[in-house]
Short mmCIF file of C-alpha atoms in Angstrom, two decimals:
data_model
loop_
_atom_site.label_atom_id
_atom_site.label_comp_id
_atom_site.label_asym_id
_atom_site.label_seq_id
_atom_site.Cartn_x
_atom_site.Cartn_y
_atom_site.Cartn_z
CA UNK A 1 -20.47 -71.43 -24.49
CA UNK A 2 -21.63 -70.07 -27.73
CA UNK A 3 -21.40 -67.09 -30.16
CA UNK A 4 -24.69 -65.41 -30.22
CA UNK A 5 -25.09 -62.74 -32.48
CA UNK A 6 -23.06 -61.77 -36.46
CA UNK A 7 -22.38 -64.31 -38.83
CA UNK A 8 -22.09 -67.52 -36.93
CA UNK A 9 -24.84 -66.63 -34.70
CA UNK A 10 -25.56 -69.73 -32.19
CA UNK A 11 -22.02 -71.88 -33.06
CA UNK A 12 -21.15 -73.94 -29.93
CA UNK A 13 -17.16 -73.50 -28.65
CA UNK A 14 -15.42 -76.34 -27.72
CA UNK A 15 -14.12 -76.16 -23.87
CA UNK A 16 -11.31 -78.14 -22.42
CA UNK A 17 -12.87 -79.60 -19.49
CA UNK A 18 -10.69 -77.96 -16.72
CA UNK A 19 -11.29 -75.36 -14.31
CA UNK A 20 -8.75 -73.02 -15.49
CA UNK A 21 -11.45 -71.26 -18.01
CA UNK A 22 -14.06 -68.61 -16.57
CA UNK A 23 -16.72 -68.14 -19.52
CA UNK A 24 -18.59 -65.08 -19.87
CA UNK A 25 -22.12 -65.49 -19.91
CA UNK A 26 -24.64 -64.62 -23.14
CA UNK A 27 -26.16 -61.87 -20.98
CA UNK A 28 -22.87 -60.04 -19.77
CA UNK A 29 -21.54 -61.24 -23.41
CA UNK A 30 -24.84 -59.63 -25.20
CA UNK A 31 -24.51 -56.25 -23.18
CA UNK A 32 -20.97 -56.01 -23.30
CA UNK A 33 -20.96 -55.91 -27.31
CA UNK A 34 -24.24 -53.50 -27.08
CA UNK A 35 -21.81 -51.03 -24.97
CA UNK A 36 -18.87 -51.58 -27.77
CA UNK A 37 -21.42 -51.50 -30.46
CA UNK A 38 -22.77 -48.18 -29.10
CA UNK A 39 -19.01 -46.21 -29.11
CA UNK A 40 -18.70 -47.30 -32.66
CA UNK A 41 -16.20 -50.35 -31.98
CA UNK A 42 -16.07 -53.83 -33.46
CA UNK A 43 -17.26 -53.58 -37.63
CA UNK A 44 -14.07 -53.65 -39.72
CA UNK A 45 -11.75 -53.29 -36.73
CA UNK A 46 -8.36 -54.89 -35.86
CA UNK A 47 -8.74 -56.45 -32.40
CA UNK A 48 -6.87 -58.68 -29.79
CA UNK A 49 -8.16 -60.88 -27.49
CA UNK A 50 -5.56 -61.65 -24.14
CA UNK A 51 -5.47 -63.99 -22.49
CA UNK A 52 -8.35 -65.54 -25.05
CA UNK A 53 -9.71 -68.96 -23.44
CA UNK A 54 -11.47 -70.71 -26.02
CA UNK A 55 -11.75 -67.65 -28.00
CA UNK A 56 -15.40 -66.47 -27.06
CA UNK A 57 -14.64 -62.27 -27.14
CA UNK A 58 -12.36 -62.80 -30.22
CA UNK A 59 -14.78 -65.31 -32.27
CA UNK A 60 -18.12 -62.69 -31.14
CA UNK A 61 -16.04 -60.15 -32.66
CA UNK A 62 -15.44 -61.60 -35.91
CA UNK A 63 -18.83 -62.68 -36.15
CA UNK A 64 -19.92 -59.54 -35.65
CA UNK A 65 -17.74 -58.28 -38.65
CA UNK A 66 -14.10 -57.38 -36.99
CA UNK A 67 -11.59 -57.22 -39.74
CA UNK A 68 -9.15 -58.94 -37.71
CA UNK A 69 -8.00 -61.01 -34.34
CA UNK A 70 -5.18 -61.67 -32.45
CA UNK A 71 -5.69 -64.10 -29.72
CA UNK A 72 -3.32 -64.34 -27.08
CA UNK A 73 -3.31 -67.72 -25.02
CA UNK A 74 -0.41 -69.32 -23.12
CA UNK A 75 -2.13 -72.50 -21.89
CA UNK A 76 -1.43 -75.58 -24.83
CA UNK A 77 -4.41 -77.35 -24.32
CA UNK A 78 -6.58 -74.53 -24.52
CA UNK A 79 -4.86 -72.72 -27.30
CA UNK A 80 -5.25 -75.86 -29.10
CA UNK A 81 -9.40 -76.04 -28.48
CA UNK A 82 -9.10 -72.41 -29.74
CA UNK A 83 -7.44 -73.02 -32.90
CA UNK A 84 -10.46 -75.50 -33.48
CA UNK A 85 -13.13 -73.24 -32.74
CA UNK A 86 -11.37 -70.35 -35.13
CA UNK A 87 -11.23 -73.50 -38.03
CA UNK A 88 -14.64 -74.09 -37.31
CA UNK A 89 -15.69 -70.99 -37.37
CA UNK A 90 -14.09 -70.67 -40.73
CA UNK A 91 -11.75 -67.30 -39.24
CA UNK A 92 -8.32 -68.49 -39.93
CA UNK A 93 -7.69 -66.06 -42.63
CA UNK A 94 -9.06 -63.32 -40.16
CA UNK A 95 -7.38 -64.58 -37.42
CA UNK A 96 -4.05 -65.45 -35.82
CA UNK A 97 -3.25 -67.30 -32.84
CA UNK A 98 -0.52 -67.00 -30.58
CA UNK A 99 0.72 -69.14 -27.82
CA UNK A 100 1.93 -66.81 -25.06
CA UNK A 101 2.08 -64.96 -21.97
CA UNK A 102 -0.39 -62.10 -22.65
CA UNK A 103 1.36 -59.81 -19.62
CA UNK A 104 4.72 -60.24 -21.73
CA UNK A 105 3.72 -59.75 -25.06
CA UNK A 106 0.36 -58.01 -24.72
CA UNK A 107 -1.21 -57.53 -27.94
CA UNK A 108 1.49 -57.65 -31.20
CA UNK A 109 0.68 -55.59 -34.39
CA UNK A 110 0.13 -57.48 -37.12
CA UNK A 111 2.67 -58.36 -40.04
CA UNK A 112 1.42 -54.64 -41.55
CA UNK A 113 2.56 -53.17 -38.48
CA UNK A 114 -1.23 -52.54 -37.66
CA UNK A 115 -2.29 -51.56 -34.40
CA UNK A 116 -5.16 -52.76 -32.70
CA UNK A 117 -8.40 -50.63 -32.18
CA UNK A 118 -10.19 -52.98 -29.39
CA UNK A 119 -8.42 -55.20 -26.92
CA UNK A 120 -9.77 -57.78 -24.86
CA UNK A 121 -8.08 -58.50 -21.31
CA UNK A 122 -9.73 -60.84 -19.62
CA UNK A 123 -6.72 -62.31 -16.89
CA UNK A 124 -7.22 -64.99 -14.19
CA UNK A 125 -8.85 -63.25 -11.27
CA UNK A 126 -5.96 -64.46 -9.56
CA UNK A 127 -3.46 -62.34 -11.57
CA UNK A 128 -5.66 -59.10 -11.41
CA UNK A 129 -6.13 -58.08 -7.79
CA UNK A 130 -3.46 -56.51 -7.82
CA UNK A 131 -3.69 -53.38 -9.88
CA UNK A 132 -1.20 -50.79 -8.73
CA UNK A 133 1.74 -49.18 -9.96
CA UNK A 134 4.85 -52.16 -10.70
CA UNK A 135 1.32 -54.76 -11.18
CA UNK A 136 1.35 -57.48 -14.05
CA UNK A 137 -1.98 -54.59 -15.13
CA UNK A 138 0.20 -51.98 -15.04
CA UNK A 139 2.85 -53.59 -16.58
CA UNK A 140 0.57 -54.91 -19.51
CA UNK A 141 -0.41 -51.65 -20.36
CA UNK A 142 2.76 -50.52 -20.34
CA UNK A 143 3.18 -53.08 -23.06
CA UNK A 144 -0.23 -52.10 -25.08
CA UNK A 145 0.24 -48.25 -25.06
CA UNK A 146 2.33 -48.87 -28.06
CA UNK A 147 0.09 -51.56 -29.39
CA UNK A 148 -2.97 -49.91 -29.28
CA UNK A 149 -4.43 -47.41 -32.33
CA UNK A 150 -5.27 -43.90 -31.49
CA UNK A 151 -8.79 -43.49 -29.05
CA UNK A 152 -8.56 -47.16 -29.23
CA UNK A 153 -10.44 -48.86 -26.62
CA UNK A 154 -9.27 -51.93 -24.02
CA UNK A 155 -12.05 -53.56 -22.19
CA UNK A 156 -10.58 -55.19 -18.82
CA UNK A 157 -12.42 -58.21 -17.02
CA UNK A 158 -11.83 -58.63 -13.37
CA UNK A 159 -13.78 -59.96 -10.10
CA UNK A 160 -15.98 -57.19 -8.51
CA UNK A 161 -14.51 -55.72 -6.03
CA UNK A 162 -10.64 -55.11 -7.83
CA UNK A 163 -10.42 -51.71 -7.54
CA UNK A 164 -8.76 -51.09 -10.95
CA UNK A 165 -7.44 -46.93 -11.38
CA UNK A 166 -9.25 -43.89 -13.57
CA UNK A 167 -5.56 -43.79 -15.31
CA UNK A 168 -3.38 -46.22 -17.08
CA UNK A 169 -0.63 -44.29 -18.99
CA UNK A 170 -1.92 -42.91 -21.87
CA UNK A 171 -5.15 -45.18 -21.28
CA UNK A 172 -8.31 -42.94 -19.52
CA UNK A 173 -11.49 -45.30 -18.04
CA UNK A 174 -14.48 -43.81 -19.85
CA UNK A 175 -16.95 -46.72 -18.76
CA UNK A 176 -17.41 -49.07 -16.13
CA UNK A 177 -19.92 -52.07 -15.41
CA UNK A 178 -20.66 -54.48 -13.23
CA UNK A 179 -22.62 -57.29 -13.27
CA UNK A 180 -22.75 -60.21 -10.79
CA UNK A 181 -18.97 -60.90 -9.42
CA UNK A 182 -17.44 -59.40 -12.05
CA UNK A 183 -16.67 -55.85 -13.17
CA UNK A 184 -15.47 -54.56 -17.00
CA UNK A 185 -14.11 -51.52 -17.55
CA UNK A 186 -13.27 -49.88 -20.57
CA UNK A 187 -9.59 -47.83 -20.97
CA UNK A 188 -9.35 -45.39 -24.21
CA UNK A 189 -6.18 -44.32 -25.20
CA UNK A 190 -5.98 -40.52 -25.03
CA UNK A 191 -3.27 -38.11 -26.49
CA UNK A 192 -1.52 -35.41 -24.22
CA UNK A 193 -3.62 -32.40 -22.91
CA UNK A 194 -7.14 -34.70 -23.48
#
């Protein structure tokens, strides 16, 4: 797993060797960050990245000049491999980590009271099948509609095949892709009457 385009272009993570990670791959990566890239996202933005692994959304973001991360992970060990990678990476003064359930405290403002722009969500496929009203999804965005800046954007990972809804809240899908066994879609935060 590596960052592979910005600033630290071609840095290796470190991975906890378990099987409790699911790495996205450079290609799904690459066109992922074209699609955010094309509606404007990412340069000088305030991000969060849930349930964050090793960091590999949050770090490809910074590299490719974010103002700003908050990543979101609950397991110690790897929360501990991503503090590494963000001190290797040289991000700690753009960064901040936080070790906790994403669902419960989805994506905090900063200590300016900031909002974020982009949000990663990227849950164990075990924890996202279920997408309906009353789900842990539902719930979470629930959580992020006051958490997330206006027409901000939240870019959900699942397995193919989850049939996530058009409509979450104040949150409107305006893309969806799918690639392999998994699917992204990205939610945009819409005011009444849009």
């Amino acid at each position: 797993m590596r960052i592979i385009a910005g600033t630290k272009r071609g840095m290796h993570l470190q991975c906890p060797r378990t099987q409790d990670t699911r790495p996205i791959t450079d290609r799904v990566k690459e066109s992922l960050f074209n699609i955010l890239h094309n509606y404007g996202l990412l340069a000088d933005q305030r991000v969060a990245d849930l349930f964050s692994g090793v960091g590999s959304l949050g770090l490809e973001a910074l590299s490719r000049e974010a103002a700003f991360v908050t990543f979101v992970e609950q397991d110690p060990k790897i929360a501990a491999c991503l503090e590494k990678n963000v001190a290797r990476a040289g991000f700690v003064a753009q960064s901040r980590v936080i070790r906790a359930n994403a669902f419960r405290c989805g994506a905090p403002p900063d200590a300016g009271g900031l909002r974020h722009d982009l949000v990663f969500v990227d849950p164990p496929y075990a924890l996202s099948r279920e997408t309906g009203v009353g789900s842990l999804l539902a719930q979470l965005f629930d959580v992020l509609a006051g958490q997330v800046a206006d027409k901000g954007v939240v870019v959900v990972r699942t397995e193919e095949g989850v049939p996530l809804p058009d409509v979450y809240g104040p949150f409107r899908a305006i893309d969806r892709r799918h690639w392999g066994s998994m699917s992204i879609v990205l939610y945009q935060v819409h005011g009444d009457g849009e």
